[in-house]
Amino acid sequence: MSSTETAEDVEDPVGYFIEDLRYHGKTGRTRESYERVLRRFETFLDDGTVPSTATHRDCMAFVHSLRGDVTESTVATYAAYLHRFYGYMTEVGVFDGNPMTLVMEEMDETIDKDPARRDVSIPRMRSFVAGITHPLHRALVCTLLKTGMRVGELCNLDLRDLAISDPELEAAYSMGTRPALADRPNSLYVTPHATVGEELNGEVRTASNKRKRETVIPVDDELRAVLKRWLAIRPDAPSPAEPLFVGTSEGWGERLDPQAVRHVVERYAREAGWYRTGGGAGENVTPHYFRHFFTTHLRDRTGDRGVVKYLRGDVADDVIDTYTHNWGDRVREIYETNVYRLFG
């Protein structure tokens, strides 16, 4: 089929999409999952409405209809399938637009809004951080709290992903060599390209990054000081990738994996009474909780959904393009003005 075809030329858009998934090497099980959801969406639509003419309200109604029938995580998965379908069909020119874009933005906006989730105030979080004296452990927790990144993204950071303006560090380490950091001192770069089992920067990775696009996150004075203290004692790493965070006990000098970071956080959360065996995600403080904490507090302080979504890595290129071309300075200004202080 020609890439210039329109919806009128394609009798079965779902079948067209599923066939292209096969061409792209997706497994039969994956194709079946997509088709089951997309056919359910077709059946849901009112008489006379087809996927090519469905509006964002049709899509919202479909997502709403799923609630109570399947779990919230399954609702999110089904919505992602529909979003992928519309995004692809729009990209190849069969559909005119993606009505799921707005739906997904609104779903992202409600993420981590569970009213049953533990509510930790900024003063209490400051006390929590103050109780962490080990330079590595404090660096791990503060990086998660100050950036909102996922634990896998934290573990995948290399020295080349960190640019800090400090003569002592610059003399000791080759840092911040990513081109994206060339004109952005005091920043962290998070790649969307790290995948479990695949080599990146000379090392096979044990965690995946789930970003939709590369992200440059400002490093404020507090995080800069914490990272400098960690780098002062960081063991030499055998990996040519030069991981930022490596082990200081078991696995000396080896890149930390997500499970190791979770154990560190759990240890301090238990001491604070913020973690118990058998506790749910809403009760226990984990690395993901820090992502929730970052999102909630920065969103409330800035009122700028776009900047927070960018920092979280939730925004694709087409959304970023709606903001200023001077995006890096915009992010830094908003971030440094509004990010919470962890040390008083």
mmCIF file of C-alpha atoms in Angstrom:
data_model
loop_
_atom_site.group_PDB
_atom_site.id
_atom_site.type_symbol
_atom_site.label_atom_id
_atom_site.label_comp_id
_atom_site.label_asym_id
_atom_site.label_seq_id
_atom_site.Cartn_x
_atom_site.Cartn_y
_atom_site.Cartn_z
ATOM 1 C CA MET A 1 0.000 0.000 0.000
ATOM 2 C CA SER A 2 1.160 3.511 -0.732
ATOM 3 C CA SER A 3 2.084 5.835 2.138
ATOM 4 C CA THR A 4 -0.101 8.494 0.492
ATOM 5 C CA GLU A 5 -3.314 6.542 1.049
ATOM 6 C CA THR A 6 -6.176 8.121 2.987
ATOM 7 C CA ALA A 7 -8.777 6.618 5.279
ATOM 8 C CA GLU A 8 -11.110 6.265 2.292
ATOM 9 C CA ASP A 9 -8.526 4.064 0.566
ATOM 10 C CA VAL A 10 -8.066 1.745 3.552
ATOM 11 C CA GLU A 11 -11.148 -0.353 4.208
ATOM 12 C CA ASP A 12 -9.829 -1.871 7.447
ATOM 13 C CA PRO A 13 -7.481 0.517 9.306
ATOM 14 C CA VAL A 14 -7.030 -1.899 12.199
ATOM 15 C CA GLY A 15 -6.051 -4.695 9.841
ATOM 16 C CA TYR A 16 -3.692 -2.314 8.021
ATOM 17 C CA PHE A 17 -2.004 -1.414 11.308
ATOM 18 C CA ILE A 18 -1.731 -5.034 12.485
ATOM 19 C CA GLU A 19 -0.176 -6.034 9.160
ATOM 20 C CA ASP A 20 2.401 -3.267 9.504
ATOM 21 C CA LEU A 21 3.200 -4.482 13.023
ATOM 22 C CA ARG A 22 4.062 -7.822 11.439
ATOM 23 C CA TYR A 23 6.313 -6.086 8.899
ATOM 24 C CA HIS A 24 8.035 -4.323 11.802
ATOM 25 C CA GLY A 25 8.809 -7.684 13.414
ATOM 26 C CA LYS A 26 6.295 -7.631 16.272
ATOM 27 C CA THR A 27 5.464 -11.074 17.655
ATOM 28 C CA GLY A 28 2.174 -12.809 17.031
ATOM 29 C CA ARG A 29 1.275 -12.396 20.685
ATOM 30 C CA THR A 30 1.854 -8.636 20.514
ATOM 31 C CA ARG A 31 -0.204 -8.330 17.332
ATOM 32 C CA GLU A 32 -3.040 -10.300 18.901
ATOM 33 C CA SER A 33 -3.052 -8.029 21.948
ATOM 34 C CA TYR A 34 -3.251 -4.911 19.803
ATOM 35 C CA GLU A 35 -5.975 -6.335 17.590
ATOM 36 C CA ARG A 36 -8.091 -7.452 20.550
ATOM 37 C CA VAL A 37 -8.056 -3.921 22.017
ATOM 38 C CA LEU A 38 -8.548 -2.121 18.712
ATOM 39 C CA ARG A 39 -11.448 -4.344 17.658
ATOM 40 C CA ARG A 40 -13.021 -3.709 21.061
ATOM 41 C CA PHE A 41 -12.700 0.014 20.377
ATOM 42 C CA GLU A 42 -14.339 -0.419 16.962
ATOM 43 C CA THR A 43 -17.253 -2.269 18.553
ATOM 44 C CA PHE A 44 -17.606 0.431 21.203
ATOM 45 C CA LEU A 45 -18.000 3.265 18.696
ATOM 46 C CA ASP A 46 -21.508 4.453 17.861
ATOM 47 C CA ASP A 47 -23.120 3.456 14.594
ATOM 48 C CA GLY A 48 -21.664 5.522 11.780
ATOM 49 C CA THR A 49 -18.453 6.314 13.657
ATOM 50 C CA VAL A 50 -15.279 4.545 12.616
ATOM 51 C CA PRO A 51 -11.713 4.939 13.921
ATOM 52 C CA SER A 52 -10.834 7.478 11.227
ATOM 53 C CA THR A 53 -13.706 9.776 12.271
ATOM 54 C CA ALA A 54 -13.587 9.192 16.043
ATOM 55 C CA THR A 55 -12.996 12.291 18.169
ATOM 56 C CA HIS A 56 -11.093 12.705 21.413
ATOM 57 C CA ARG A 57 -14.439 12.477 23.220
ATOM 58 C CA ASP A 58 -15.073 9.075 21.616
ATOM 59 C CA CYS A 59 -11.650 7.973 22.812
ATOM 60 C CA MET A 60 -12.223 9.344 26.313
ATOM 61 C CA ALA A 61 -15.567 7.566 26.500
ATOM 62 C CA PHE A 62 -13.918 4.298 25.487
ATOM 63 C CA VAL A 63 -11.202 4.638 28.121
ATOM 64 C CA HIS A 64 -13.838 5.494 30.733
ATOM 65 C CA SER A 65 -15.872 2.430 29.751
ATOM 66 C CA LEU A 66 -12.929 0.211 30.654
ATOM 67 C CA ARG A 67 -12.796 1.339 34.261
ATOM 68 C CA GLY A 68 -14.390 -1.136 36.605
ATOM 69 C CA ASP A 69 -14.006 -3.829 33.981
ATOM 70 C CA VAL A 70 -10.202 -4.073 34.048
ATOM 71 C CA THR A 71 -7.483 -2.820 36.411
ATOM 72 C CA GLU A 72 -6.145 0.735 36.160
ATOM 73 C CA SER A 73 -2.829 -0.553 34.825
ATOM 74 C CA THR A 74 -4.718 -2.395 32.073
ATOM 75 C CA VAL A 75 -6.695 0.764 31.292
ATOM 76 C CA ALA A 76 -3.372 2.565 30.818
ATOM 77 C CA THR A 77 -2.084 -0.229 28.586
ATOM 78 C CA TYR A 78 -5.197 -0.214 26.403
ATOM 79 C CA ALA A 79 -5.007 3.563 26.091
ATOM 80 C CA ALA A 80 -1.365 3.288 25.056
ATOM 81 C CA TYR A 81 -2.304 0.744 22.379
ATOM 82 C CA LEU A 82 -4.937 3.085 20.978
ATOM 83 C CA HIS A 83 -2.515 6.007 21.104
ATOM 84 C CA ARG A 84 0.111 4.001 19.242
ATOM 85 C CA PHE A 85 -2.445 2.998 16.618
ATOM 86 C CA TYR A 86 -3.561 6.567 15.966
ATOM 87 C CA GLY A 87 -0.028 7.912 16.077
ATOM 88 C CA TYR A 88 1.151 5.431 13.464
ATOM 89 C CA MET A 89 -1.831 5.849 11.173
ATOM 90 C CA THR A 90 -1.386 9.618 11.313
ATOM 91 C CA GLU A 91 2.339 9.315 10.625
ATOM 92 C CA VAL A 92 1.805 7.233 7.479
ATOM 93 C CA GLY A 93 -0.892 9.617 6.245
ATOM 94 C CA VAL A 94 -3.959 7.370 6.516
ATOM 95 C CA PHE A 95 -5.526 9.440 9.328
ATOM 96 C CA ASP A 96 -5.529 13.214 9.603
ATOM 97 C CA GLY A 97 -4.754 13.398 13.309
ATOM 98 C CA ASN A 98 -4.411 11.596 16.607
ATOM 99 C CA PRO A 99 -7.425 12.146 18.908
ATOM 100 C CA MET A 100 -5.668 10.196 21.664
ATOM 101 C CA THR A 101 -2.997 12.865 22.183
ATOM 102 C CA LEU A 102 -5.217 14.989 24.411
ATOM 103 C CA VAL A 103 -6.581 11.914 26.172
ATOM 104 C CA MET A 104 -3.066 10.732 27.035
ATOM 105 C CA GLU A 105 -2.091 14.176 28.283
ATOM 106 C CA GLU A 106 -5.051 14.174 30.638
ATOM 107 C CA MET A 107 -4.230 10.647 31.797
ATOM 108 C CA ASP A 108 -0.627 11.694 32.451
ATOM 109 C CA GLU A 109 -1.951 14.634 34.438
ATOM 110 C CA THR A 110 -3.788 12.302 36.810
ATOM 111 C CA ILE A 111 -0.825 9.978 37.289
ATOM 112 C CA ASP A 112 0.301 9.571 40.895
ATOM 113 C CA LYS A 113 -2.843 11.266 42.202
ATOM 114 C CA ASP A 114 -3.851 8.301 44.365
ATOM 115 C CA PRO A 115 -5.495 9.862 47.450
ATOM 116 C CA ALA A 116 -4.407 6.858 49.501
ATOM 117 C CA ARG A 117 -0.726 7.446 48.742
ATOM 118 C CA ARG A 118 1.489 8.468 51.650
ATOM 119 C CA ASP A 119 1.747 12.264 51.823
ATOM 120 C CA VAL A 120 5.232 13.381 52.850
ATOM 121 C CA SER A 121 5.753 17.112 53.364
ATOM 122 C CA ILE A 122 8.888 18.895 52.181
ATOM 123 C CA PRO A 123 10.093 19.535 55.791
ATOM 124 C CA ARG A 124 9.708 15.824 56.587
ATOM 125 C CA MET A 125 11.560 14.905 53.398
ATOM 126 C CA ARG A 126 14.367 17.265 54.445
ATOM 127 C CA SER A 127 14.635 15.435 57.760
ATOM 128 C CA PHE A 128 14.682 12.117 55.913
ATOM 129 C CA VAL A 129 17.541 13.242 53.648
ATOM 130 C CA ALA A 130 19.462 14.666 56.618
ATOM 131 C CA GLY A 131 19.530 11.195 58.134
ATOM 132 C CA ILE A 132 21.362 9.769 55.113
ATOM 133 C CA THR A 133 25.093 10.330 55.647
ATOM 134 C CA HIS A 134 26.686 7.805 53.266
ATOM 135 C CA PRO A 135 27.832 9.877 50.237
ATOM 136 C CA LEU A 136 26.614 7.321 47.686
ATOM 137 C CA HIS A 137 23.257 6.751 49.347
ATOM 138 C CA ARG A 138 22.624 10.478 49.730
ATOM 139 C CA ALA A 139 23.586 11.054 46.096
ATOM 140 C CA LEU A 140 21.178 8.366 44.903
ATOM 141 C CA VAL A 141 18.239 9.680 46.935
ATOM 142 C CA CYS A 142 18.902 13.341 46.153
ATOM 143 C CA THR A 143 19.282 12.691 42.423
ATOM 144 C CA LEU A 144 15.937 10.894 42.365
ATOM 145 C CA LEU A 145 14.265 13.638 44.401
ATOM 146 C CA LYS A 146 15.781 16.516 42.439
ATOM 147 C CA THR A 147 15.201 15.105 38.939
ATOM 148 C CA GLY A 148 12.153 12.842 39.090
ATOM 149 C CA MET A 149 13.919 10.267 36.937
ATOM 150 C CA ARG A 150 13.137 6.564 37.051
ATOM 151 C CA VAL A 151 15.432 4.229 38.956
ATOM 152 C CA GLY A 152 16.587 2.540 35.741
ATOM 153 C CA GLU A 153 17.462 5.931 34.257
ATOM 154 C CA LEU A 154 19.458 6.730 37.393
ATOM 155 C CA CYS A 155 21.419 3.501 37.074
ATOM 156 C CA ASN A 156 22.169 4.120 33.385
ATOM 157 C CA LEU A 157 23.833 7.492 33.980
ATOM 158 C CA ASP A 158 27.487 7.682 32.937
ATOM 159 C CA LEU A 159 30.050 10.371 33.738
ATOM 160 C CA ARG A 160 29.570 11.701 30.213
ATOM 161 C CA ASP A 161 25.933 12.417 31.126
ATOM 162 C CA LEU A 162 26.840 14.806 33.967
ATOM 163 C CA ALA A 163 28.196 18.312 33.412
ATOM 164 C CA ILE A 164 29.273 20.170 36.561
ATOM 165 C CA SER A 165 31.174 23.440 36.554
ATOM 166 C CA ASP A 166 33.819 22.697 39.173
ATOM 167 C CA PRO A 167 37.597 22.932 38.580
ATOM 168 C CA GLU A 168 38.398 20.083 40.983
ATOM 169 C CA LEU A 169 35.956 17.677 39.332
ATOM 170 C CA GLU A 170 36.941 18.747 35.834
ATOM 171 C CA ALA A 171 40.582 17.989 36.699
ATOM 172 C CA ALA A 172 39.742 14.554 38.110
ATOM 173 C CA TYR A 173 37.144 13.287 35.626
ATOM 174 C CA SER A 174 36.183 13.488 31.980
ATOM 175 C CA MET A 175 32.576 14.518 32.417
ATOM 176 C CA GLY A 176 29.730 16.033 30.440
ATOM 177 C CA THR A 177 31.050 15.043 27.026
ATOM 178 C CA ARG A 178 27.599 14.577 25.522
ATOM 179 C CA PRO A 179 27.087 17.086 22.662
ATOM 180 C CA ALA A 180 23.724 18.044 24.196
ATOM 181 C CA LEU A 181 25.603 19.281 27.286
ATOM 182 C CA ALA A 182 28.149 21.394 25.395
ATOM 183 C CA ASP A 183 26.439 24.698 26.201
ATOM 184 C CA ARG A 184 24.534 23.535 29.279
ATOM 185 C CA PRO A 185 26.796 23.408 32.340
ATOM 186 C CA ASN A 186 25.417 21.984 35.571
ATOM 187 C CA SER A 187 23.047 19.593 33.840
ATOM 188 C CA LEU A 188 22.239 15.900 33.567
ATOM 189 C CA TYR A 189 21.497 14.170 30.269
ATOM 190 C CA VAL A 190 19.041 11.266 30.213
ATOM 191 C CA THR A 191 18.989 9.181 27.056
ATOM 192 C CA PRO A 192 15.914 7.409 25.659
ATOM 193 C CA HIS A 193 18.118 4.753 24.052
ATOM 194 C CA ALA A 194 19.231 2.520 26.946
ATOM 195 C CA THR A 195 17.767 -0.993 26.676
ATOM 196 C CA VAL A 196 18.235 -4.111 28.805
ATOM 197 C CA GLY A 197 20.656 -6.512 27.179
ATOM 198 C CA GLU A 198 21.925 -4.033 24.599
ATOM 199 C CA GLU A 199 25.298 -2.311 24.583
ATOM 200 C CA LEU A 200 25.495 1.420 25.202
ATOM 201 C CA ASN A 201 28.747 3.346 25.549
ATOM 202 C CA GLY A 202 30.712 0.099 25.622
ATOM 203 C CA GLU A 203 28.644 -1.668 28.306
ATOM 204 C CA VAL A 204 25.663 -4.027 28.130
ATOM 205 C CA ARG A 205 22.883 -2.502 30.220
ATOM 206 C CA THR A 206 20.815 -4.161 32.947
ATOM 207 C CA ALA A 207 18.024 -1.554 32.910
ATOM 208 C CA SER A 208 15.993 0.257 30.269
ATOM 209 C CA ASN A 209 15.149 3.938 30.023
ATOM 210 C CA LYS A 210 11.510 4.655 29.198
ATOM 211 C CA ARG A 211 11.875 8.235 27.989
ATOM 212 C CA LYS A 212 10.121 9.354 24.821
ATOM 213 C CA ARG A 213 12.994 11.707 23.992
ATOM 214 C CA GLU A 214 16.360 12.858 25.325
ATOM 215 C CA THR A 215 16.110 15.145 28.339
ATOM 216 C CA VAL A 216 18.540 17.653 29.806
ATOM 217 C CA ILE A 217 17.745 18.286 33.476
ATOM 218 C CA PRO A 218 19.282 21.187 35.428
ATOM 219 C CA VAL A 219 21.535 20.385 38.385
ATOM 220 C CA ASP A 220 21.043 22.977 41.129
ATOM 221 C CA ASP A 221 23.577 23.925 43.794
ATOM 222 C CA GLU A 222 22.285 21.370 46.301
ATOM 223 C CA LEU A 223 22.524 18.405 43.961
ATOM 224 C CA ARG A 224 25.854 19.678 42.652
ATOM 225 C CA ALA A 225 27.313 19.614 46.172
ATOM 226 C CA VAL A 226 25.918 16.152 46.903
ATOM 227 C CA LEU A 227 27.304 14.724 43.662
ATOM 228 C CA LYS A 228 30.709 16.307 44.248
ATOM 229 C CA ARG A 229 30.886 14.668 47.669
ATOM 230 C CA TRP A 230 30.042 11.313 46.093
ATOM 231 C CA LEU A 231 32.553 11.681 43.261
ATOM 232 C CA ALA A 232 35.282 12.441 45.811
ATOM 233 C CA ILE A 233 35.053 8.838 47.056
ATOM 234 C CA ARG A 234 33.731 7.069 43.942
ATOM 235 C CA PRO A 235 35.699 3.863 43.251
ATOM 236 C CA ASP A 236 37.308 3.453 39.865
ATOM 237 C CA ALA A 237 35.021 1.531 37.546
ATOM 238 C CA PRO A 238 36.219 -1.307 35.295
ATOM 239 C CA SER A 239 33.545 -0.461 32.731
ATOM 240 C CA PRO A 240 34.654 1.701 29.786
ATOM 241 C CA ALA A 241 31.290 3.456 30.088
ATOM 242 C CA GLU A 242 32.393 5.023 33.407
ATOM 243 C CA PRO A 243 29.093 4.687 35.302
ATOM 244 C CA LEU A 244 28.189 7.611 37.543
ATOM 245 C CA PHE A 245 26.903 5.400 40.364
ATOM 246 C CA VAL A 246 28.896 2.282 41.303
ATOM 247 C CA GLY A 247 29.040 -0.099 44.226
ATOM 248 C CA THR A 248 31.071 0.639 47.363
ATOM 249 C CA SER A 249 30.650 -2.742 49.052
ATOM 250 C CA GLU A 250 29.462 -5.784 47.102
ATOM 251 C CA GLY A 251 30.200 -5.265 43.433
ATOM 252 C CA TRP A 252 32.940 -2.728 44.187
ATOM 253 C CA GLY A 253 33.190 -0.330 41.275
ATOM 254 C CA GLU A 254 30.427 -2.078 39.327
ATOM 255 C CA ARG A 255 27.432 -0.148 37.992
ATOM 256 C CA LEU A 256 24.526 -0.203 40.425
ATOM 257 C CA ASP A 257 21.398 -1.951 39.209
ATOM 258 C CA PRO A 258 17.817 -0.903 40.064
ATOM 259 C CA GLN A 259 17.429 -3.587 42.726
ATOM 260 C CA ALA A 260 20.480 -2.277 44.596
ATOM 261 C CA VAL A 261 19.044 1.247 44.580
ATOM 262 C CA ARG A 262 15.668 -0.037 45.779
ATOM 263 C CA HIS A 263 17.386 -1.792 48.685
ATOM 264 C CA VAL A 264 19.152 1.438 49.668
ATOM 265 C CA VAL A 265 15.909 3.411 49.628
ATOM 266 C CA GLU A 266 14.031 0.663 51.485
ATOM 267 C CA ARG A 267 16.634 0.650 54.250
ATOM 268 C CA TYR A 268 16.201 4.334 55.043
ATOM 269 C CA ALA A 269 12.442 4.278 54.469
ATOM 270 C CA ARG A 270 12.084 1.461 57.019
ATOM 271 C CA GLU A 271 14.088 3.465 59.541
ATOM 272 C CA ALA A 272 11.740 6.414 58.970
ATOM 273 C CA GLY A 273 8.641 4.229 59.336
ATOM 274 C CA TRP A 274 7.788 4.766 55.668
ATOM 275 C CA TYR A 275 8.101 1.152 54.534
ATOM 276 C CA ARG A 276 6.722 -2.143 55.758
ATOM 277 C CA THR A 277 6.781 -5.616 54.268
ATOM 278 C CA GLY A 278 3.456 -6.233 52.568
ATOM 279 C CA GLY A 279 2.689 -2.523 52.285
ATOM 280 C CA GLY A 280 1.247 -1.288 49.023
ATOM 281 C CA ALA A 281 2.609 1.243 46.547
ATOM 282 C CA GLY A 282 0.577 3.975 48.207
ATOM 283 C CA GLU A 283 2.098 3.317 51.622
ATOM 284 C CA ASN A 284 5.736 2.414 50.990
ATOM 285 C CA VAL A 285 8.328 5.004 50.020
ATOM 286 C CA THR A 286 10.343 3.661 47.091
ATOM 287 C CA PRO A 287 12.374 5.191 44.243
ATOM 288 C CA HIS A 288 9.104 5.540 42.314
ATOM 289 C CA TYR A 289 7.624 7.456 45.232
ATOM 290 C CA PHE A 290 10.384 10.055 44.786
ATOM 291 C CA ARG A 291 9.258 10.472 41.166
ATOM 292 C CA HIS A 292 5.726 11.072 42.434
ATOM 293 C CA PHE A 293 7.029 13.539 45.053
ATOM 294 C CA PHE A 294 8.980 15.473 42.418
ATOM 295 C CA THR A 295 6.038 15.573 40.011
ATOM 296 C CA THR A 296 3.482 16.679 42.578
ATOM 297 C CA HIS A 297 5.507 19.418 44.221
ATOM 298 C CA LEU A 298 7.051 20.885 41.076
ATOM 299 C CA ARG A 299 3.727 20.853 39.239
ATOM 300 C CA ASP A 300 2.012 22.605 42.141
ATOM 301 C CA ARG A 301 4.767 25.214 42.341
ATOM 302 C CA THR A 302 5.143 25.984 38.625
ATOM 303 C CA GLY A 303 1.637 25.474 37.273
ATOM 304 C CA ASP A 304 3.466 24.569 34.051
ATOM 305 C CA ARG A 305 2.446 21.099 32.906
ATOM 306 C CA GLY A 306 4.744 21.172 29.885
ATOM 307 C CA VAL A 307 7.976 21.779 31.770
ATOM 308 C CA VAL A 308 7.224 19.114 34.374
ATOM 309 C CA LYS A 309 6.267 16.604 31.682
ATOM 310 C CA TYR A 310 9.501 17.422 29.842
ATOM 311 C CA LEU A 311 11.602 16.828 32.961
ATOM 312 C CA ARG A 312 9.787 13.538 33.615
ATOM 313 C CA GLY A 313 10.525 12.427 30.060
ATOM 314 C CA ASP A 314 6.829 12.071 29.213
ATOM 315 C CA VAL A 315 6.738 14.528 26.295
ATOM 316 C CA ALA A 316 7.341 13.604 22.682
ATOM 317 C CA ASP A 317 8.924 15.850 20.035
ATOM 318 C CA ASP A 318 5.639 17.111 18.647
ATOM 319 C CA VAL A 319 4.656 18.515 22.052
ATOM 320 C CA ILE A 320 8.087 19.982 22.761
ATOM 321 C CA ASP A 321 7.934 21.844 19.439
ATOM 322 C CA THR A 322 4.948 23.821 20.705
ATOM 323 C CA TYR A 323 7.229 25.519 23.245
ATOM 324 C CA THR A 324 9.990 28.063 22.697
ATOM 325 C CA HIS A 325 13.066 27.158 20.706
ATOM 326 C CA ASN A 326 15.144 28.339 23.658
ATOM 327 C CA TRP A 327 13.838 25.334 25.596
ATOM 328 C CA GLY A 328 16.943 24.691 27.683
ATOM 329 C CA ASP A 329 17.012 28.153 29.237
ATOM 330 C CA ARG A 330 13.246 28.052 29.805
ATOM 331 C CA VAL A 331 13.519 24.775 31.673
ATOM 332 C CA ARG A 332 16.458 25.935 33.790
ATOM 333 C CA GLU A 333 14.804 29.198 34.786
ATOM 334 C CA ILE A 334 11.521 27.552 35.784
ATOM 335 C CA TYR A 335 13.275 24.657 37.501
ATOM 336 C CA GLU A 336 15.729 26.677 39.579
ATOM 337 C CA THR A 337 13.026 29.147 40.581
ATOM 338 C CA ASN A 338 10.631 26.472 41.790
ATOM 339 C CA VAL A 339 12.469 23.280 42.798
ATOM 340 C CA TYR A 340 12.221 22.537 46.512
ATOM 341 C CA ARG A 341 15.221 22.770 48.843
ATOM 342 C CA LEU A 342 16.331 19.602 50.578
ATOM 343 C CA PHE A 343 18.821 21.147 52.997
ATOM 344 C CA GLY A 344 16.919 23.957 54.682
#
